mmCIF file of N, CA and C in Angstrom:
data_model
loop_
_atom_site.group_PDB
_atom_site.id
_atom_site.type_symbol
_atom_site.label_atom_id
_atom_site.label_comp_id
_atom_site.label_asym_id
_atom_site.label_seq_id
_atom_site.Cartn_x
_atom_site.Cartn_y
_atom_site.Cartn_z
ATOM 1 N N UNK A 101 -70.692 19.506 -68.542
ATOM 2 C CA UNK A 101 -69.985 20.299 -69.392
ATOM 3 C C UNK A 101 -68.870 19.168 -69.883
ATOM 4 N N UNK A 102 -68.594 19.517 -70.564
ATOM 5 C CA UNK A 102 -66.900 18.928 -71.579
ATOM 6 C C UNK A 102 -65.590 19.246 -70.620
ATOM 7 N N UNK A 103 -64.920 18.922 -70.659
ATOM 8 C CA UNK A 103 -63.640 19.512 -70.147
ATOM 9 C C UNK A 103 -62.591 20.385 -70.708
ATOM 10 N N UNK A 104 -63.484 19.857 -72.379
ATOM 11 C CA UNK A 104 -62.368 20.692 -73.341
ATOM 12 C C UNK A 104 -62.870 21.696 -73.435
ATOM 13 N N UNK A 105 -64.158 22.368 -72.828
ATOM 14 C CA UNK A 105 -64.882 23.878 -73.485
ATOM 15 C C UNK A 105 -64.172 24.359 -72.472
ATOM 16 N N UNK A 106 -63.812 25.363 -72.738
ATOM 17 C CA UNK A 106 -63.936 26.480 -71.881
ATOM 18 C C UNK A 106 -64.734 27.192 -70.815
ATOM 19 N N UNK A 107 -65.273 27.339 -70.103
ATOM 20 C CA UNK A 107 -66.402 27.476 -69.419
ATOM 21 C C UNK A 107 -66.569 29.260 -69.465
ATOM 22 N N UNK A 108 -67.568 29.627 -69.675
ATOM 23 C CA UNK A 108 -67.832 31.433 -69.700
ATOM 24 C C UNK A 108 -68.640 31.985 -68.785
ATOM 25 N N UNK A 109 -68.628 32.882 -68.416
ATOM 26 C CA UNK A 109 -68.991 34.103 -67.607
ATOM 27 C C UNK A 109 -70.084 34.702 -68.145
ATOM 28 N N UNK A 110 -70.870 34.678 -69.400
ATOM 29 C CA UNK A 110 -71.618 35.846 -70.063
ATOM 30 C C UNK A 110 -73.033 36.450 -68.774
ATOM 31 N N UNK A 111 -73.773 37.289 -69.357
ATOM 32 C CA UNK A 111 -74.084 37.378 -68.557
ATOM 33 C C UNK A 111 -75.356 36.725 -68.266
ATOM 34 N N UNK A 112 -76.353 35.831 -68.780
ATOM 35 C CA UNK A 112 -76.559 34.678 -68.254
ATOM 36 C C UNK A 112 -76.279 33.916 -67.642
ATOM 37 N N UNK A 113 -75.581 33.741 -67.591
ATOM 38 C CA UNK A 113 -74.681 32.237 -66.421
ATOM 39 C C UNK A 113 -73.996 33.052 -65.402
ATOM 40 N N UNK A 114 -73.797 34.669 -65.740
ATOM 41 C CA UNK A 114 -73.478 34.821 -64.266
ATOM 42 C C UNK A 114 -74.616 35.489 -63.096
ATOM 43 N N UNK A 115 -75.572 35.052 -63.948
ATOM 44 C CA UNK A 115 -76.964 35.395 -63.123
ATOM 45 C C UNK A 115 -77.105 34.163 -62.142
ATOM 46 N N UNK A 116 -76.924 32.771 -63.117
ATOM 47 C CA UNK A 116 -77.731 31.825 -62.837
ATOM 48 C C UNK A 116 -76.530 31.240 -61.648
ATOM 49 N N UNK A 117 -75.128 31.987 -61.763
ATOM 50 C CA UNK A 117 -74.298 31.158 -60.606
ATOM 51 C C UNK A 117 -74.624 32.071 -59.709
ATOM 52 N N UNK A 118 -74.989 33.179 -59.497
ATOM 53 C CA UNK A 118 -75.140 34.538 -58.051
ATOM 54 C C UNK A 118 -76.422 34.024 -57.636
ATOM 55 N N UNK A 119 -77.894 33.206 -58.230
ATOM 56 C CA UNK A 119 -78.524 32.390 -57.537
ATOM 57 C C UNK A 119 -78.080 31.132 -57.442
ATOM 58 N N UNK A 120 -77.483 30.559 -57.604
ATOM 59 C CA UNK A 120 -77.083 29.546 -57.197
ATOM 60 C C UNK A 120 -76.388 29.276 -55.913
ATOM 61 N N UNK A 121 -75.460 30.569 -56.106
ATOM 62 C CA UNK A 121 -74.166 30.686 -54.197
ATOM 63 C C UNK A 121 -75.424 31.437 -53.700
ATOM 64 N N UNK A 122 -76.184 32.105 -53.868
ATOM 65 C CA UNK A 122 -77.143 32.479 -52.477
ATOM 66 C C UNK A 122 -78.027 31.604 -51.467
ATOM 67 N N UNK A 123 -78.157 30.416 -52.472
ATOM 68 C CA UNK A 123 -78.942 29.342 -52.380
ATOM 69 C C UNK A 123 -77.923 28.223 -51.416
ATOM 70 N N UNK A 124 -78.499 28.307 -50.302
ATOM 71 C CA UNK A 124 -77.513 26.790 -49.657
ATOM 72 C C UNK A 124 -77.928 26.106 -50.098
ATOM 73 N N UNK A 125 -78.702 25.057 -50.471
ATOM 74 C CA UNK A 125 -78.707 24.506 -51.801
ATOM 75 C C UNK A 125 -78.331 23.525 -52.476
ATOM 76 N N UNK A 126 -77.692 25.002 -52.914
ATOM 77 C CA UNK A 126 -77.459 24.732 -54.401
ATOM 78 C C UNK A 126 -75.543 25.439 -55.071
ATOM 79 N N UNK A 127 -75.337 25.777 -53.475
ATOM 80 C CA UNK A 127 -73.750 26.455 -53.072
ATOM 81 C C UNK A 127 -73.020 25.617 -53.495
ATOM 82 N N UNK A 128 -73.019 24.818 -53.413
ATOM 83 C CA UNK A 128 -71.663 23.757 -53.885
ATOM 84 C C UNK A 128 -71.770 23.680 -54.798
ATOM 85 N N UNK A 129 -72.986 23.415 -56.038
ATOM 86 C CA UNK A 129 -73.104 23.350 -57.382
ATOM 87 C C UNK A 129 -72.110 24.374 -57.905
ATOM 88 N N UNK A 130 -72.642 25.564 -57.049
ATOM 89 C CA UNK A 130 -71.680 26.452 -58.102
ATOM 90 C C UNK A 130 -70.398 27.378 -57.971
ATOM 91 N N UNK A 131 -69.354 26.846 -56.347
ATOM 92 C CA UNK A 131 -68.755 26.752 -56.392
ATOM 93 C C UNK A 131 -67.692 25.476 -57.394
ATOM 94 N N UNK A 132 -68.966 24.582 -57.898
ATOM 95 C CA UNK A 132 -68.176 23.633 -58.159
ATOM 96 C C UNK A 132 -67.889 24.364 -59.897
ATOM 97 N N UNK A 133 -68.925 24.965 -60.126
ATOM 98 C CA UNK A 133 -68.840 25.507 -61.967
ATOM 99 C C UNK A 133 -68.069 26.611 -61.807
ATOM 100 N N UNK A 134 -67.745 27.261 -60.661
ATOM 101 C CA UNK A 134 -66.301 28.546 -60.445
ATOM 102 C C UNK A 134 -65.301 28.066 -60.639
ATOM 103 N N UNK A 135 -64.978 26.697 -59.829
ATOM 104 C CA UNK A 135 -63.727 25.376 -59.918
ATOM 105 C C UNK A 135 -63.725 25.149 -61.459
ATOM 106 N N UNK A 136 -64.274 25.214 -62.323
ATOM 107 C CA UNK A 136 -63.605 24.383 -63.900
ATOM 108 C C UNK A 136 -62.850 25.691 -64.192
ATOM 109 N N UNK A 137 -62.976 26.837 -63.526
ATOM 110 C CA UNK A 137 -61.947 28.117 -64.430
ATOM 111 C C UNK A 137 -60.621 27.775 -64.102
ATOM 112 N N UNK A 138 -60.180 26.856 -62.788
ATOM 113 C CA UNK A 138 -58.955 26.403 -62.161
ATOM 114 C C UNK A 138 -58.279 25.686 -64.267
ATOM 115 N N UNK A 139 -58.700 25.253 -64.702
ATOM 116 C CA UNK A 139 -57.986 24.730 -66.147
ATOM 117 C C UNK A 139 -57.592 25.487 -67.059
ATOM 118 N N UNK A 140 -58.555 27.040 -67.013
ATOM 119 C CA UNK A 140 -58.627 27.494 -68.209
ATOM 120 C C UNK A 140 -57.657 28.472 -68.006
ATOM 121 N N UNK A 141 -56.819 28.948 -69.176
ATOM 122 C CA UNK A 141 -56.003 29.869 -70.143
ATOM 123 C C UNK A 141 -56.169 31.499 -68.991
ATOM 124 N N UNK A 142 -54.813 31.924 -68.910
ATOM 125 C CA UNK A 142 -54.433 33.142 -68.038
ATOM 126 C C UNK A 142 -55.885 34.246 -68.063
ATOM 127 N N UNK A 143 -55.745 33.755 -70.518
ATOM 128 C CA UNK A 143 -56.464 34.965 -70.758
ATOM 129 C C UNK A 143 -57.915 34.931 -70.413
ATOM 130 N N UNK A 144 -58.340 33.992 -69.917
ATOM 131 C CA UNK A 144 -59.966 33.115 -69.234
ATOM 132 C C UNK A 144 -59.985 34.442 -67.967
ATOM 133 N N UNK A 145 -59.027 34.447 -67.306
ATOM 134 C CA UNK A 145 -59.062 35.083 -65.469
ATOM 135 C C UNK A 145 -58.608 36.449 -66.121
ATOM 136 N N UNK A 146 -58.453 37.114 -67.380
ATOM 137 C CA UNK A 146 -58.191 38.724 -68.016
ATOM 138 C C UNK A 146 -59.974 38.891 -68.030
ATOM 139 N N UNK A 147 -60.139 38.037 -69.152
ATOM 140 C CA UNK A 147 -61.662 38.125 -69.530
ATOM 141 C C UNK A 147 -62.647 38.208 -68.240
ATOM 142 N N UNK A 148 -62.842 37.265 -67.333
ATOM 143 C CA UNK A 148 -64.105 36.795 -66.357
ATOM 144 C C UNK A 148 -63.109 37.052 -64.931
ATOM 145 N N UNK A 149 -62.183 37.932 -65.069
ATOM 146 C CA UNK A 149 -61.808 38.309 -63.469
ATOM 147 C C UNK A 149 -62.489 38.854 -62.412
ATOM 148 N N UNK A 150 -62.873 40.039 -63.228
ATOM 149 C CA UNK A 150 -64.150 40.654 -62.015
ATOM 150 C C UNK A 150 -65.162 40.027 -61.927
ATOM 151 N N UNK A 151 -65.822 39.377 -62.407
ATOM 152 C CA UNK A 151 -67.455 38.388 -62.792
ATOM 153 C C UNK A 151 -66.417 37.256 -61.011
ATOM 154 N N UNK A 152 -65.178 36.291 -61.703
ATOM 155 C CA UNK A 152 -64.980 35.322 -60.791
ATOM 156 C C UNK A 152 -65.010 36.173 -58.946
ATOM 157 N N UNK A 153 -63.678 37.391 -59.077
ATOM 158 C CA UNK A 153 -63.965 37.733 -57.641
ATOM 159 C C UNK A 153 -65.513 37.725 -57.357
ATOM 160 N N UNK A 154 -66.483 38.523 -58.026
ATOM 161 C CA UNK A 154 -68.180 39.126 -57.537
ATOM 162 C C UNK A 154 -68.639 38.087 -57.197
ATOM 163 N N UNK A 155 -68.693 37.000 -57.905
ATOM 164 C CA UNK A 155 -68.764 35.846 -57.768
ATOM 165 C C UNK A 155 -68.640 35.089 -55.917
ATOM 166 N N UNK A 156 -67.162 35.022 -56.289
ATOM 167 C CA UNK A 156 -66.612 34.790 -55.081
ATOM 168 C C UNK A 156 -66.999 35.736 -53.580
ATOM 169 N N UNK A 157 -67.373 36.927 -53.909
ATOM 170 C CA UNK A 157 -68.180 37.848 -52.783
ATOM 171 C C UNK A 157 -69.485 37.903 -52.483
ATOM 172 N N UNK A 158 -70.337 37.139 -54.147
ATOM 173 C CA UNK A 158 -71.476 36.608 -53.277
ATOM 174 C C UNK A 158 -71.726 35.127 -52.290
ATOM 175 N N UNK A 159 -70.862 34.336 -52.626
ATOM 176 C CA UNK A 159 -70.447 32.782 -51.747
ATOM 177 C C UNK A 159 -70.198 33.686 -50.638
ATOM 178 N N UNK A 160 -68.868 34.278 -50.277
ATOM 179 C CA UNK A 160 -68.850 34.817 -48.736
ATOM 180 C C UNK A 160 -70.031 34.676 -47.754
ATOM 181 N N UNK A 161 -70.842 36.198 -48.604
ATOM 182 C CA UNK A 161 -71.577 36.447 -48.610
ATOM 183 C C UNK A 161 -72.431 35.598 -47.457
ATOM 184 N N UNK A 162 -72.645 34.617 -48.843
ATOM 185 C CA UNK A 162 -74.398 33.627 -48.235
ATOM 186 C C UNK A 162 -74.076 32.866 -46.884
ATOM 187 N N UNK A 163 -72.585 32.305 -47.389
ATOM 188 C CA UNK A 163 -71.710 32.125 -45.722
ATOM 189 C C UNK A 163 -72.236 32.211 -44.588
ATOM 190 N N UNK A 164 -71.362 33.881 -44.630
ATOM 191 C CA UNK A 164 -71.543 34.089 -44.091
ATOM 192 C C UNK A 164 -73.693 34.845 -43.091
ATOM 193 N N UNK A 165 -74.372 34.974 -44.288
ATOM 194 C CA UNK A 165 -75.217 35.060 -44.149
ATOM 195 C C UNK A 165 -75.696 33.698 -42.405
ATOM 196 N N UNK A 166 -75.938 32.944 -43.310
ATOM 197 C CA UNK A 166 -75.972 31.257 -42.612
ATOM 198 C C UNK A 166 -75.390 31.261 -41.611
ATOM 199 N N UNK A 167 -73.942 31.632 -41.728
ATOM 200 C CA UNK A 167 -73.838 31.508 -39.763
ATOM 201 C C UNK A 167 -72.052 31.042 -39.613
ATOM 202 N N UNK A 168 -71.619 30.736 -40.791
ATOM 203 C CA UNK A 168 -70.491 30.141 -40.957
ATOM 204 C C UNK A 168 -69.460 31.070 -41.001
ATOM 205 N N UNK A 169 -68.124 30.846 -39.974
ATOM 206 C CA UNK A 169 -67.494 31.647 -39.175
ATOM 207 C C UNK A 169 -66.349 31.332 -40.418
ATOM 208 N N UNK A 170 -66.123 32.399 -41.459
ATOM 209 C CA UNK A 170 -64.854 32.083 -42.736
ATOM 210 C C UNK A 170 -63.209 31.991 -42.549
ATOM 211 N N UNK A 171 -63.089 31.507 -40.948
ATOM 212 C CA UNK A 171 -61.870 31.542 -40.531
ATOM 213 C C UNK A 171 -61.168 30.212 -40.613
ATOM 214 N N UNK A 172 -59.988 29.322 -40.763
ATOM 215 C CA UNK A 172 -59.848 27.786 -40.680
ATOM 216 C C UNK A 172 -59.334 27.196 -39.547
ATOM 217 N N UNK A 173 -59.560 28.368 -39.207
ATOM 218 C CA UNK A 173 -59.443 27.359 -37.074
ATOM 219 C C UNK A 173 -60.329 27.524 -36.627
ATOM 220 N N UNK A 174 -61.821 27.826 -37.448
ATOM 221 C CA UNK A 174 -63.376 27.902 -36.570
ATOM 222 C C UNK A 174 -63.788 26.774 -36.979
ATOM 223 N N UNK A 175 -64.285 26.218 -36.010
ATOM 224 C CA UNK A 175 -64.760 24.713 -36.235
ATOM 225 C C UNK A 175 -66.022 25.583 -36.550
ATOM 226 N N UNK A 176 -66.565 24.830 -37.483
ATOM 227 C CA UNK A 176 -68.217 24.542 -38.119
ATOM 228 C C UNK A 176 -69.006 23.151 -37.581
ATOM 229 N N UNK A 177 -70.616 23.710 -38.237
ATOM 230 C CA UNK A 177 -71.516 22.220 -37.733
ATOM 231 C C UNK A 177 -71.451 21.756 -39.347
ATOM 232 N N UNK A 178 -71.446 20.026 -39.094
ATOM 233 C CA UNK A 178 -71.179 19.082 -40.269
ATOM 234 C C UNK A 178 -72.140 19.516 -41.239
ATOM 235 N N UNK A 179 -73.337 20.139 -40.815
ATOM 236 C CA UNK A 179 -73.865 20.772 -42.388
ATOM 237 C C UNK A 179 -73.079 21.766 -42.887
ATOM 238 N N UNK A 180 -72.979 22.542 -42.716
ATOM 239 C CA UNK A 180 -72.031 23.550 -43.344
ATOM 240 C C UNK A 180 -70.203 23.174 -43.534
ATOM 241 N N UNK A 181 -69.664 22.324 -43.402
ATOM 242 C CA UNK A 181 -68.529 21.798 -43.148
ATOM 243 C C UNK A 181 -67.771 21.464 -45.120
ATOM 244 N N UNK A 182 -69.057 21.273 -46.118
ATOM 245 C CA UNK A 182 -68.705 20.697 -47.191
ATOM 246 C C UNK A 182 -68.790 22.297 -48.144
ATOM 247 N N UNK A 183 -69.941 23.122 -47.781
ATOM 248 C CA UNK A 183 -70.375 24.793 -48.101
ATOM 249 C C UNK A 183 -68.635 25.250 -47.849
ATOM 250 N N UNK A 184 -68.328 25.058 -46.716
ATOM 251 C CA UNK A 184 -67.060 26.457 -46.524
ATOM 252 C C UNK A 184 -66.063 25.663 -46.735
ATOM 253 N N UNK A 185 -65.156 24.128 -46.895
ATOM 254 C CA UNK A 185 -64.518 23.621 -47.817
ATOM 255 C C UNK A 185 -64.464 23.966 -48.801
ATOM 256 N N UNK A 186 -65.318 24.179 -50.027
ATOM 257 C CA UNK A 186 -66.032 24.515 -51.743
ATOM 258 C C UNK A 186 -64.890 26.184 -51.529
ATOM 259 N N UNK A 187 -66.096 26.919 -50.482
ATOM 260 C CA UNK A 187 -65.328 28.456 -50.703
ATOM 261 C C UNK A 187 -63.379 28.184 -50.260
ATOM 262 N N UNK A 188 -63.655 27.498 -49.619
ATOM 263 C CA UNK A 188 -61.743 27.366 -49.607
ATOM 264 C C UNK A 188 -61.337 27.171 -50.724
ATOM 265 N N UNK A 189 -61.513 26.275 -51.502
ATOM 266 C CA UNK A 189 -61.292 25.902 -52.781
ATOM 267 C C UNK A 189 -61.428 26.636 -53.323
ATOM 268 N N UNK A 190 -62.403 27.700 -53.563
ATOM 269 C CA UNK A 190 -61.887 28.540 -54.508
ATOM 270 C C UNK A 190 -60.809 29.654 -54.417
ATOM 271 N N UNK A 191 -60.967 30.250 -52.736
ATOM 272 C CA UNK A 191 -59.978 30.664 -52.415
ATOM 273 C C UNK A 191 -58.811 30.346 -52.898
ATOM 274 N N UNK A 192 -58.452 29.394 -52.878
ATOM 275 C CA UNK A 192 -57.292 28.800 -53.305
ATOM 276 C C UNK A 192 -56.796 28.303 -54.562
ATOM 277 N N UNK A 193 -57.176 28.423 -55.241
ATOM 278 C CA UNK A 193 -57.829 29.021 -56.832
ATOM 279 C C UNK A 193 -57.502 30.251 -57.019
ATOM 280 N N UNK A 194 -57.943 30.956 -56.857
ATOM 281 C CA UNK A 194 -57.575 32.985 -56.905
ATOM 282 C C UNK A 194 -56.311 33.300 -56.164
ATOM 283 N N UNK A 195 -55.728 32.635 -55.583
ATOM 284 C CA UNK A 195 -54.567 33.090 -54.715
ATOM 285 C C UNK A 195 -53.319 32.215 -56.124
ATOM 286 N N UNK A 196 -54.241 31.069 -56.315
ATOM 287 C CA UNK A 196 -52.937 30.475 -56.823
ATOM 288 C C UNK A 196 -52.607 31.024 -58.539
ATOM 289 N N UNK A 197 -53.754 31.367 -58.666
ATOM 290 C CA UNK A 197 -54.162 31.801 -60.483
ATOM 291 C C UNK A 197 -53.829 33.432 -60.244
ATOM 292 N N UNK A 198 -53.118 33.752 -58.987
ATOM 293 C CA UNK A 198 -53.256 35.526 -58.855
ATOM 294 C C UNK A 198 -52.642 36.476 -59.506
ATOM 295 N N UNK A 199 -51.351 35.751 -60.630
ATOM 296 C CA UNK A 199 -51.261 36.933 -61.223
ATOM 297 C C UNK A 199 -51.792 36.807 -62.587
ATOM 298 N N UNK A 200 -52.883 36.244 -62.219
ATOM 299 C CA UNK A 200 -53.393 35.993 -64.700
ATOM 300 C C UNK A 200 -55.173 36.869 -64.498
ATOM 301 N N UNK A 201 -54.908 37.707 -63.310
ATOM 302 C CA UNK A 201 -56.656 39.008 -62.783
ATOM 303 C C UNK A 201 -55.245 40.003 -64.015
ATOM 304 N N UNK A 202 -57.056 40.211 -63.790
ATOM 305 C CA UNK A 202 -56.265 42.038 -64.402
ATOM 306 C C UNK A 202 -55.462 42.828 -63.862
ATOM 307 N N UNK A 203 -54.983 43.518 -64.196
ATOM 308 C CA UNK A 203 -54.317 44.067 -63.143
ATOM 309 C C UNK A 203 -55.147 45.151 -62.780
ATOM 310 N N UNK A 204 -55.884 45.493 -63.217
ATOM 311 C CA UNK A 204 -56.398 46.992 -62.086
ATOM 312 C C UNK A 204 -57.171 46.313 -61.092
ATOM 313 N N UNK A 205 -57.576 44.828 -60.841
ATOM 314 C CA UNK A 205 -57.993 44.306 -60.011
ATOM 315 C C UNK A 205 -56.558 44.062 -58.342
ATOM 316 N N UNK A 206 -55.808 44.464 -59.324
ATOM 317 C CA UNK A 206 -54.614 44.261 -57.871
ATOM 318 C C UNK A 206 -54.410 42.991 -56.978
ATOM 319 N N UNK A 207 -53.682 43.687 -56.073
ATOM 320 C CA UNK A 207 -53.042 42.448 -54.761
ATOM 321 C C UNK A 207 -54.147 43.314 -53.096
ATOM 322 N N UNK A 208 -55.541 44.851 -53.622
ATOM 323 C CA UNK A 208 -55.760 45.190 -52.293
ATOM 324 C C UNK A 208 -57.172 44.484 -52.811
ATOM 325 N N UNK A 209 -57.870 44.256 -54.071
ATOM 326 C CA UNK A 209 -58.791 43.633 -53.781
ATOM 327 C C UNK A 209 -59.202 42.501 -53.860
ATOM 328 N N UNK A 210 -57.964 41.496 -54.248
ATOM 329 C CA UNK A 210 -57.823 40.324 -54.005
ATOM 330 C C UNK A 210 -57.093 39.839 -53.318
ATOM 331 N N UNK A 211 -56.739 40.487 -52.184
ATOM 332 C CA UNK A 211 -55.746 39.968 -50.625
ATOM 333 C C UNK A 211 -57.780 40.376 -49.664
ATOM 334 N N UNK A 212 -58.244 40.879 -49.604
ATOM 335 C CA UNK A 212 -60.066 41.084 -48.954
ATOM 336 C C UNK A 212 -60.091 39.907 -49.354
ATOM 337 N N UNK A 213 -60.445 39.205 -49.979
ATOM 338 C CA UNK A 213 -60.742 38.050 -50.144
ATOM 339 C C UNK A 213 -60.016 37.248 -50.191
ATOM 340 N N UNK A 214 -58.541 36.571 -50.457
ATOM 341 C CA UNK A 214 -57.880 36.116 -49.574
ATOM 342 C C UNK A 214 -57.237 36.012 -48.779
#
């Protein structure tokens, strides 16, 4: 994907990302696609905020399902380390751009994730 074109999260794309984030094999690719929003304008976060949060929750569920402990201070196997690292990069993006998410998401929903 060209970096000059902002990413979109239409229904088809969101379903595709959900499938990737549910798969251990394609997890990192899914997170990397979500991380492309780091270059987006605040208006994109306003538009896609709910989907970004929902997809991040899918990622969390996948990691939990395969046994990854989602705490920074808990070591995980080499196999899962790249997945855990990618997930935490997504959390950092959300925290850094928290101000840009729709106000109805508020601090409560975002703080559950971050």
